[in-house]
XYZ file of C-alpha atoms in Angstrom:
540
model
C 83.556 58.517 50.561
C 84.932 59.265 47.111
C 81.605 58.711 45.531
C 80.010 61.109 47.982
C 82.605 63.608 47.335
C 81.987 63.579 43.636
C 78.180 63.812 44.006
C 78.697 67.039 45.965
C 81.094 68.393 43.649
C 78.583 67.640 40.793
C 75.614 69.155 42.779
C 77.866 72.231 43.278
C 78.378 72.531 39.633
C 74.654 72.245 38.730
C 73.495 74.695 41.323
C 72.178 77.515 38.966
C 68.406 78.532 39.321
C 66.544 78.918 36.101
C 63.875 81.363 36.809
C 61.163 82.107 34.243
C 62.469 85.614 33.775
C 65.698 84.100 32.650
C 63.829 81.839 30.261
C 61.896 85.013 28.918
C 65.092 86.951 28.566
C 67.054 84.305 26.875
C 68.669 86.712 24.463
C 70.406 88.349 27.344
C 72.420 85.334 28.028
C 73.328 83.515 24.853
C 75.963 81.439 26.373
C 72.984 79.420 27.459
C 70.204 77.480 25.568
C 67.305 77.621 28.348
C 64.195 76.340 26.300
C 63.722 73.817 23.255
C 63.923 76.627 20.504
C 66.452 78.770 22.374
C 63.704 81.467 22.962
C 59.956 81.370 23.821
C 59.585 83.083 20.147
C 61.143 79.784 18.805
C 63.307 81.511 16.180
C 66.217 79.327 16.784
C 68.501 82.350 16.279
C 71.551 82.916 18.432
C 73.447 86.367 19.208
C 76.827 84.333 19.842
C 79.484 85.961 17.155
C 82.630 84.243 17.749
C 82.351 81.743 14.892
C 81.732 83.677 11.649
C 81.811 83.068 7.836
C 85.434 83.933 7.831
C 86.606 81.327 10.344
C 83.799 78.632 10.336
C 86.296 76.498 8.206
C 88.409 76.209 11.265
C 85.706 74.336 13.357
C 86.933 70.971 14.656
C 85.180 68.265 16.614
C 85.815 68.693 20.333
C 83.742 65.977 21.969
C 81.324 63.267 21.200
C 78.658 61.665 23.397
C 77.667 58.237 22.473
C 73.975 57.442 23.448
C 73.610 53.973 24.666
C 70.531 53.620 22.431
C 69.887 52.785 18.740
C 66.757 54.644 18.677
C 66.661 57.925 16.626
C 68.429 60.724 18.422
C 65.989 63.426 17.688
C 66.571 65.705 20.990
C 68.044 69.300 21.036
C 70.106 69.814 24.195
C 69.588 72.570 26.983
C 72.759 74.177 28.263
C 72.841 76.127 31.735
C 75.783 77.704 32.889
C 78.121 75.122 31.404
C 76.054 72.100 31.911
C 74.225 70.419 29.029
C 71.135 68.269 29.397
C 69.716 65.920 26.737
C 67.693 62.838 26.471
C 69.076 59.453 24.583
C 65.885 57.740 23.525
C 63.555 56.725 24.416
C 63.587 58.472 27.806
C 66.908 58.493 29.756
C 67.844 61.726 30.741
C 71.803 62.733 30.664
C 73.628 65.584 32.404
C 77.126 66.443 30.711
C 79.827 68.931 31.299
C 79.371 71.195 28.229
C 82.973 72.052 27.789
C 84.471 68.503 28.132
C 81.579 65.880 27.434
C 82.111 64.104 30.765
C 78.894 62.555 31.887
C 77.778 63.896 34.986
C 74.984 61.974 35.607
C 72.241 59.677 33.967
C 68.611 59.097 35.063
C 66.946 56.008 33.337
C 63.523 55.670 32.678
C 61.864 52.410 31.426
C 58.541 53.106 29.659
C 55.540 50.828 29.858
C 55.807 47.944 27.359
C 52.451 49.043 25.670
C 53.791 52.316 24.806
C 53.381 52.467 20.966
C 54.224 55.885 19.387
C 53.562 55.763 15.627
C 56.916 57.258 14.441
C 59.604 55.742 16.625
C 60.610 55.588 20.355
C 61.727 59.361 20.196
C 62.103 62.142 22.577
C 62.907 65.809 21.319
C 64.088 67.469 24.551
C 63.639 68.827 27.964
C 62.395 71.901 30.006
C 63.870 73.268 33.064
C 62.823 75.636 35.716
C 64.360 76.506 38.925
C 66.652 73.439 39.551
C 64.139 70.830 38.035
C 63.980 69.299 34.707
C 60.743 68.256 32.863
C 60.346 65.446 30.256
C 57.411 63.969 28.467
C 57.717 60.097 27.910
C 56.404 57.932 25.043
C 54.174 56.133 27.559
C 52.474 59.523 28.225
C 54.057 60.481 31.520
C 55.410 63.675 32.622
C 58.268 63.658 34.961
C 60.070 66.088 37.179
C 63.837 65.410 37.776
C 66.380 67.102 39.826
C 68.816 68.850 37.789
C 71.661 68.507 40.530
C 71.479 64.887 41.069
C 69.372 63.266 38.417
C 66.885 61.931 41.203
C 63.097 61.914 40.049
C 60.987 64.169 42.044
C 57.309 63.365 40.688
C 55.694 61.314 37.804
C 52.488 62.064 36.539
C 50.280 60.016 34.210
C 48.996 62.143 31.564
C 47.201 59.644 29.310
C 46.877 56.166 28.538
C 49.709 54.670 26.666
C 47.613 51.351 25.707
C 45.354 53.679 23.803
C 48.078 54.991 21.583
C 48.669 58.169 23.536
C 52.505 59.275 23.888
C 54.583 62.683 24.565
C 57.498 63.032 22.110
C 58.291 66.955 22.295
C 60.011 69.005 24.935
C 57.678 70.598 27.419
C 57.133 74.449 27.441
C 57.461 76.307 30.569
C 55.189 79.370 30.977
C 55.207 80.944 34.240
C 54.957 78.270 37.045
C 53.272 75.879 34.285
C 54.717 72.928 32.355
C 52.714 72.385 29.290
C 52.671 69.490 27.024
C 50.364 67.896 24.201
C 49.844 64.409 23.283
C 50.942 62.404 20.195
C 48.890 59.378 18.792
C 46.785 60.732 16.021
C 47.486 57.479 13.937
C 45.722 55.512 16.942
C 42.625 57.438 17.047
C 43.172 59.334 20.103
C 41.343 62.360 21.261
C 44.324 64.921 21.286
C 44.771 67.597 24.075
C 47.221 70.079 25.420
C 47.450 70.360 29.252
C 49.340 72.376 31.897
C 50.802 71.207 35.104
C 51.806 72.903 38.191
C 55.588 72.838 37.984
C 56.058 72.262 41.599
C 53.586 69.453 42.223
C 52.613 68.269 38.851
C 48.806 68.958 39.576
C 46.948 69.316 36.172
C 45.823 73.041 36.000
C 43.971 72.758 32.805
C 43.195 70.853 29.830
C 42.318 71.837 26.093
C 40.830 69.107 23.728
C 42.288 69.639 20.339
C 38.996 67.720 19.114
C 36.019 69.549 20.779
C 33.476 67.612 22.274
C 29.429 68.196 22.602
C 28.773 71.648 23.397
C 32.277 73.064 22.860
C 33.063 75.560 19.814
C 33.938 73.639 16.686
C 32.420 70.441 17.573
C 29.841 70.793 14.716
C 32.659 70.370 12.262
C 32.743 66.512 12.989
C 30.116 64.214 11.710
C 28.407 62.176 14.163
C 30.625 60.409 16.814
C 33.906 60.892 14.656
C 34.969 63.460 17.124
C 35.754 60.575 19.670
C 38.612 59.218 17.581
C 39.421 62.451 16.006
C 43.134 62.491 16.439
C 44.820 66.050 16.706
C 48.082 65.331 17.790
C 50.801 67.614 19.465
C 54.372 66.512 18.542
C 56.228 69.913 18.862
C 57.024 72.582 21.559
C 54.722 75.586 21.357
C 55.605 79.262 21.649
C 54.653 82.065 24.051
C 54.171 85.815 23.645
C 54.532 87.462 26.973
C 53.051 90.859 25.858
C 49.867 88.944 24.629
C 50.087 86.397 27.391
C 49.240 83.560 24.442
C 50.882 80.290 24.048
C 50.783 78.954 20.454
C 50.582 75.267 19.456
C 50.549 73.379 16.281
C 47.892 70.478 15.921
C 48.217 67.231 13.845
C 45.975 65.316 11.455
C 42.522 64.109 12.005
C 41.722 60.422 12.111
C 41.662 58.359 10.290
C 44.520 59.895 8.355
C 43.513 59.235 4.732
C 40.031 58.377 4.727
C 37.618 61.170 5.820
C 34.354 59.422 4.639
C 33.125 59.061 8.242
C 34.290 62.389 9.490
C 32.558 64.947 7.248
C 33.278 68.589 8.033
C 36.521 70.659 8.542
C 37.504 68.585 11.759
C 38.472 71.405 13.971
C 40.944 71.980 15.411
C 43.428 69.498 13.727
C 45.917 70.909 11.123
C 45.349 74.355 13.048
C 47.438 76.621 15.112
C 45.361 77.424 18.423
C 46.310 80.259 20.701
C 45.645 79.649 24.167
C 45.577 81.725 27.528
C 48.387 79.938 29.580
C 46.631 80.739 32.745
C 43.407 79.004 31.899
C 43.848 77.068 28.788
C 40.971 78.925 26.923
C 41.026 79.132 23.369
C 41.613 82.848 22.077
C 41.669 82.224 18.338
C 42.607 79.495 15.793
C 43.591 79.269 12.268
C 43.226 76.113 10.180
C 45.847 75.594 7.605
C 44.381 72.255 5.920
C 40.275 71.757 6.499
C 39.196 68.188 6.379
C 42.679 67.010 5.734
C 43.138 63.593 4.030
C 46.708 63.969 3.246
C 48.251 63.514 6.710
C 49.306 67.208 6.425
C 49.815 67.637 10.372
C 50.324 71.385 11.442
C 52.802 70.110 14.047
C 55.467 72.660 12.989
C 56.965 74.941 15.656
C 55.237 78.380 15.788
C 57.794 81.217 15.106
C 57.197 84.510 16.328
C 58.547 87.756 14.943
C 57.995 91.579 15.019
C 58.260 93.221 11.564
C 57.216 95.995 9.381
C 54.196 94.639 7.521
C 53.068 96.720 4.557
C 54.180 99.823 6.320
C 53.450 99.227 9.777
C 54.693 97.220 12.581
C 53.135 94.085 13.350
C 53.132 91.008 15.528
C 53.304 88.120 13.178
C 53.572 84.184 13.153
C 55.673 82.571 10.465
C 54.745 78.939 9.695
C 56.083 76.673 6.969
C 53.416 74.004 6.987
C 53.607 70.359 5.945
C 50.909 71.088 3.366
C 53.588 72.883 1.257
C 52.449 76.581 2.178
C 54.555 79.172 3.775
C 52.073 81.447 5.982
C 52.240 84.923 7.546
C 49.494 85.280 10.222
C 48.727 88.202 12.736
C 49.574 86.541 16.257
C 47.241 88.958 18.067
C 44.073 87.992 16.203
C 44.981 84.817 14.081
C 44.132 87.091 10.725
C 45.657 85.479 7.727
C 48.079 87.918 5.960
C 49.676 85.790 3.361
C 50.372 82.135 2.203
C 52.802 81.130 -0.796
C 53.868 77.842 -1.673
C 57.489 76.737 -0.783
C 57.527 73.554 -2.604
C 55.446 72.518 -5.466
C 51.729 72.106 -4.646
C 48.953 70.642 -6.628
C 45.970 69.958 -4.130
C 44.967 73.900 -3.928
C 45.263 76.692 -5.992
C 44.792 79.829 -3.984
C 43.061 81.262 -1.042
C 39.457 82.826 -0.677
C 39.219 86.084 1.206
C 39.325 84.598 4.535
C 42.318 82.734 3.917
C 40.783 79.374 3.429
C 42.673 77.185 0.900
C 40.799 76.711 -2.314
C 40.711 72.836 -3.221
C 41.458 71.600 -6.692
C 38.628 69.208 -7.658
C 39.605 65.619 -7.935
C 42.701 65.957 -5.759
C 41.593 63.575 -2.992
C 42.797 60.005 -1.922
C 41.045 57.513 -3.958
C 40.793 53.587 -4.173
C 42.728 53.705 -7.354
C 45.173 56.326 -6.156
C 45.944 60.151 -6.713
C 49.049 61.887 -7.305
C 49.481 64.626 -4.703
C 52.262 67.355 -4.416
C 53.762 67.622 -1.696
C 53.986 63.791 -0.643
C 53.019 62.379 2.522
C 56.144 63.666 4.713
C 55.052 67.098 3.473
C 56.764 70.159 2.179
C 58.428 70.088 5.543
C 57.477 68.217 8.831
C 58.508 68.592 12.626
C 61.923 69.580 11.970
C 62.453 73.296 13.297
C 62.751 76.281 10.876
C 64.843 79.443 11.918
C 64.138 83.075 11.470
C 67.037 85.689 11.458
C 66.239 89.205 12.415
C 69.548 90.331 10.907
C 68.789 88.990 7.414
C 65.044 89.002 7.827
C 64.778 85.601 6.091
C 63.015 82.567 7.052
C 64.712 79.350 6.637
C 62.833 76.100 5.906
C 63.923 72.533 5.754
C 62.312 71.270 2.602
C 61.193 68.296 0.717
C 60.147 68.353 -2.966
C 58.441 65.362 -4.042
C 54.915 63.688 -4.479
C 53.194 60.509 -3.125
C 50.255 58.388 -4.339
C 47.386 58.692 -1.969
C 45.131 55.505 -1.572
C 42.161 55.302 0.626
C 40.564 52.026 2.348
C 37.896 51.388 4.658
C 39.124 51.299 8.340
C 37.403 50.466 11.699
C 38.650 51.895 15.139
C 40.177 49.355 17.629
C 41.738 51.085 20.763
C 45.461 50.887 20.749
C 45.601 49.856 16.784
C 46.598 51.939 13.778
C 43.694 54.009 12.640
C 44.736 55.302 9.342
C 42.879 54.061 6.088
C 45.619 53.015 3.948
C 49.304 54.098 3.376
C 50.428 56.631 0.641
C 53.213 55.323 -1.820
C 56.144 57.605 -2.580
C 59.657 57.469 -4.091
C 61.336 58.843 -0.765
C 61.229 56.309 2.249
C 60.167 57.676 5.651
C 63.401 56.503 7.058
C 66.327 55.697 4.956
C 66.485 52.231 5.467
C 62.894 51.786 4.342
C 61.834 50.156 1.117
C 60.800 52.435 -1.654
C 57.641 51.392 -3.359
C 58.151 53.596 -6.260
C 55.143 54.480 -8.399
C 55.977 57.852 -9.899
C 58.496 58.764 -12.464
C 60.493 61.239 -10.117
C 62.760 61.229 -7.207
C 62.549 63.428 -4.185
C 65.267 65.707 -2.799
C 65.788 67.873 0.154
C 66.673 71.329 0.366
C 67.194 74.434 2.591
C 65.164 77.296 1.058
C 65.100 80.909 2.329
C 61.920 82.866 2.188
C 61.146 86.561 2.218
C 58.315 86.665 4.623
C 57.137 90.074 3.237
C 56.773 88.983 -0.281
C 56.589 85.108 0.137
C 59.436 84.697 -2.456
C 62.242 82.405 -2.252
C 65.598 84.290 -1.945
C 68.063 81.108 -2.232
C 68.087 77.261 -2.086
C 70.800 74.951 -1.082
C 70.045 71.464 -2.518
C 71.029 68.391 -0.969
C 71.712 65.029 -2.519
C 69.114 63.454 -0.002
C 66.393 64.717 1.982
C 66.555 66.348 5.351
C 64.916 65.657 8.762
C 67.494 68.329 10.424
C 66.341 71.445 12.258
C 68.124 74.904 11.563
C 70.163 77.259 13.478
C 71.028 80.862 12.499
C 73.412 83.161 14.307
C 74.364 86.895 14.511
C 77.131 86.612 12.219
C 74.776 85.354 9.299
C 75.725 81.479 9.669
C 73.242 78.818 9.222
C 73.680 75.303 10.518
C 71.932 72.340 9.167
C 72.259 68.575 8.481
C 70.950 66.000 6.337
C 70.205 62.166 5.916
C 73.464 61.794 3.843
C 75.417 62.307 7.147
C 76.816 65.700 6.754
C 76.676 68.538 9.146
C 76.789 71.983 7.194
C 77.497 75.834 7.793
C 75.891 77.865 5.111
C 75.972 81.648 4.492
C 72.627 82.590 5.626
C 72.689 85.791 3.196
C 73.000 83.715 0.041
C 73.216 79.797 0.905
C 76.619 79.082 -0.227
C 78.370 76.130 1.502
C 81.057 77.230 3.979
C 81.968 74.278 5.906
C 80.764 70.604 6.411
C 81.660 67.565 8.675
C 80.751 64.168 8.080
C 79.058 62.651 11.100
C 78.455 59.172 9.905
C 74.851 59.152 10.771
C 71.905 61.035 9.418
C 70.974 64.381 11.270
C 67.440 64.269 12.673
C 67.617 67.064 15.323
C 68.001 70.662 15.516
C 71.513 72.216 16.031
C 72.078 74.576 18.956
C 74.822 76.763 20.021
C 76.348 77.856 23.584
C 79.351 79.106 25.145
C 81.532 78.228 28.056
C 84.334 80.488 29.366
C 84.046 82.558 26.582
C 84.459 79.852 23.875
C 81.434 79.081 21.248
C 80.311 75.637 20.764
C 77.925 74.175 18.294
C 76.150 70.923 19.166
C 74.062 68.465 16.922
C 72.807 64.961 17.381
C 73.438 62.641 14.388
C 72.870 58.778 14.264
C 73.123 57.760 17.797
C 75.649 60.486 19.250
C 75.847 64.112 19.783
C 78.858 66.120 18.328
C 80.128 69.077 19.628
C 82.371 71.699 17.572
C 84.422 74.799 18.276
C 86.978 76.923 16.551
C 90.545 75.357 16.643
C 92.815 76.807 19.525
C 96.509 77.628 19.206
C 98.642 74.750 20.485
């Protein structure tokens, strides 16, 4: 009887309906965090203002959720009316009282044994619509879960996990659709983005990121190389309601480091694609790295902003790319407006009149090895940047380092790695990895603030190690970020000065977020295998 009463009490607590109108107007209820990047524009900017540069040094730990998993904790939590929803890797959904840290329920999902994502058994978050949560899984399923009780509602197989397909990102809600993309480019998949009816799980449309015969862009693939062309999607897209366009970043072509058998630009890999969310039709694209042989996935989150551009208001897209270049695009048309390095780059030396990068001769993978900057992890990677409309600066978690790129012959076998060698770098992909140091330099991580109008760096906060952390900015000009060394930092977003730090004991590999309950602002971040939640000290 007590158990029934408890379940009824929890269900009453979790009764709020999250309409798409609420998701679109996320800025009107900053106490909540209703979508992966905080808003559909993906700025990771909050208007909450209780925590300021003057009092941030009074932050103290409020509670910790210890995940029952030793996998990488890369999820950004959602918060809806005082309830937090997150994922303990690989695919267990957890509902938590956002004020106290009390676990309300856990839904456990066991992926298929043949699931083999390339870069860890990870999940980066959830989506919510109505009173239903949505999660993609590492065995390429899409699940609907009752947010009140944690009970599964439907389970849709999106792709074949045995062939290397996976879903690692938080789904995107647009109207009545749940949109996801598939990871698995290192296994020679043919990537795609698909939309599913939120109520039933029925697939409404599918857009292949590697076009087949008769589709625009197919001519950019030699022979049958399109069949194993890659084109992963790792990260959640963005949406502009006024233009009715959804934007998604697409990963590398396959094989990663040997392009000999896939001559051509290899569209739409290493591109941003703008799709009609009602039909999945391609409206425009821009390719950051044509015929990529450096694994420079364009899987970063598209950040949307409205700003004055050379004296005129313009709808722009801001993009810090893995290839080391910071871009400004017109998000209405895809027109290239500007591209500038934000880390040291030696594989290109400018853009032509159409915004295509001009390659430096000889800067390609070879059997002997070629030194390329940035290195294989890129100038940045999947970790979320932030744009502050107050400071008008764009903030990038950055890596400054190089790799030796080597290529080897490789044949495709379903379900096996399809890469064509492995670059060597002074910086390991994970902190516990072995360093095969073939260069005389050591890499480092930094948070870099860029002026989108000029493309110039305004300040840098240099770390003692690299960072896999996303960034959060707020209306009080605070910037929150973490690093591999285990610290969670608060910086002054205007000048990069360190205001506060906390040792979490594990590397931060997730995007911070902020919310409020009963008028009190909290900041949360996943680190190691735990979720840490901070707030200002209260009088005792």
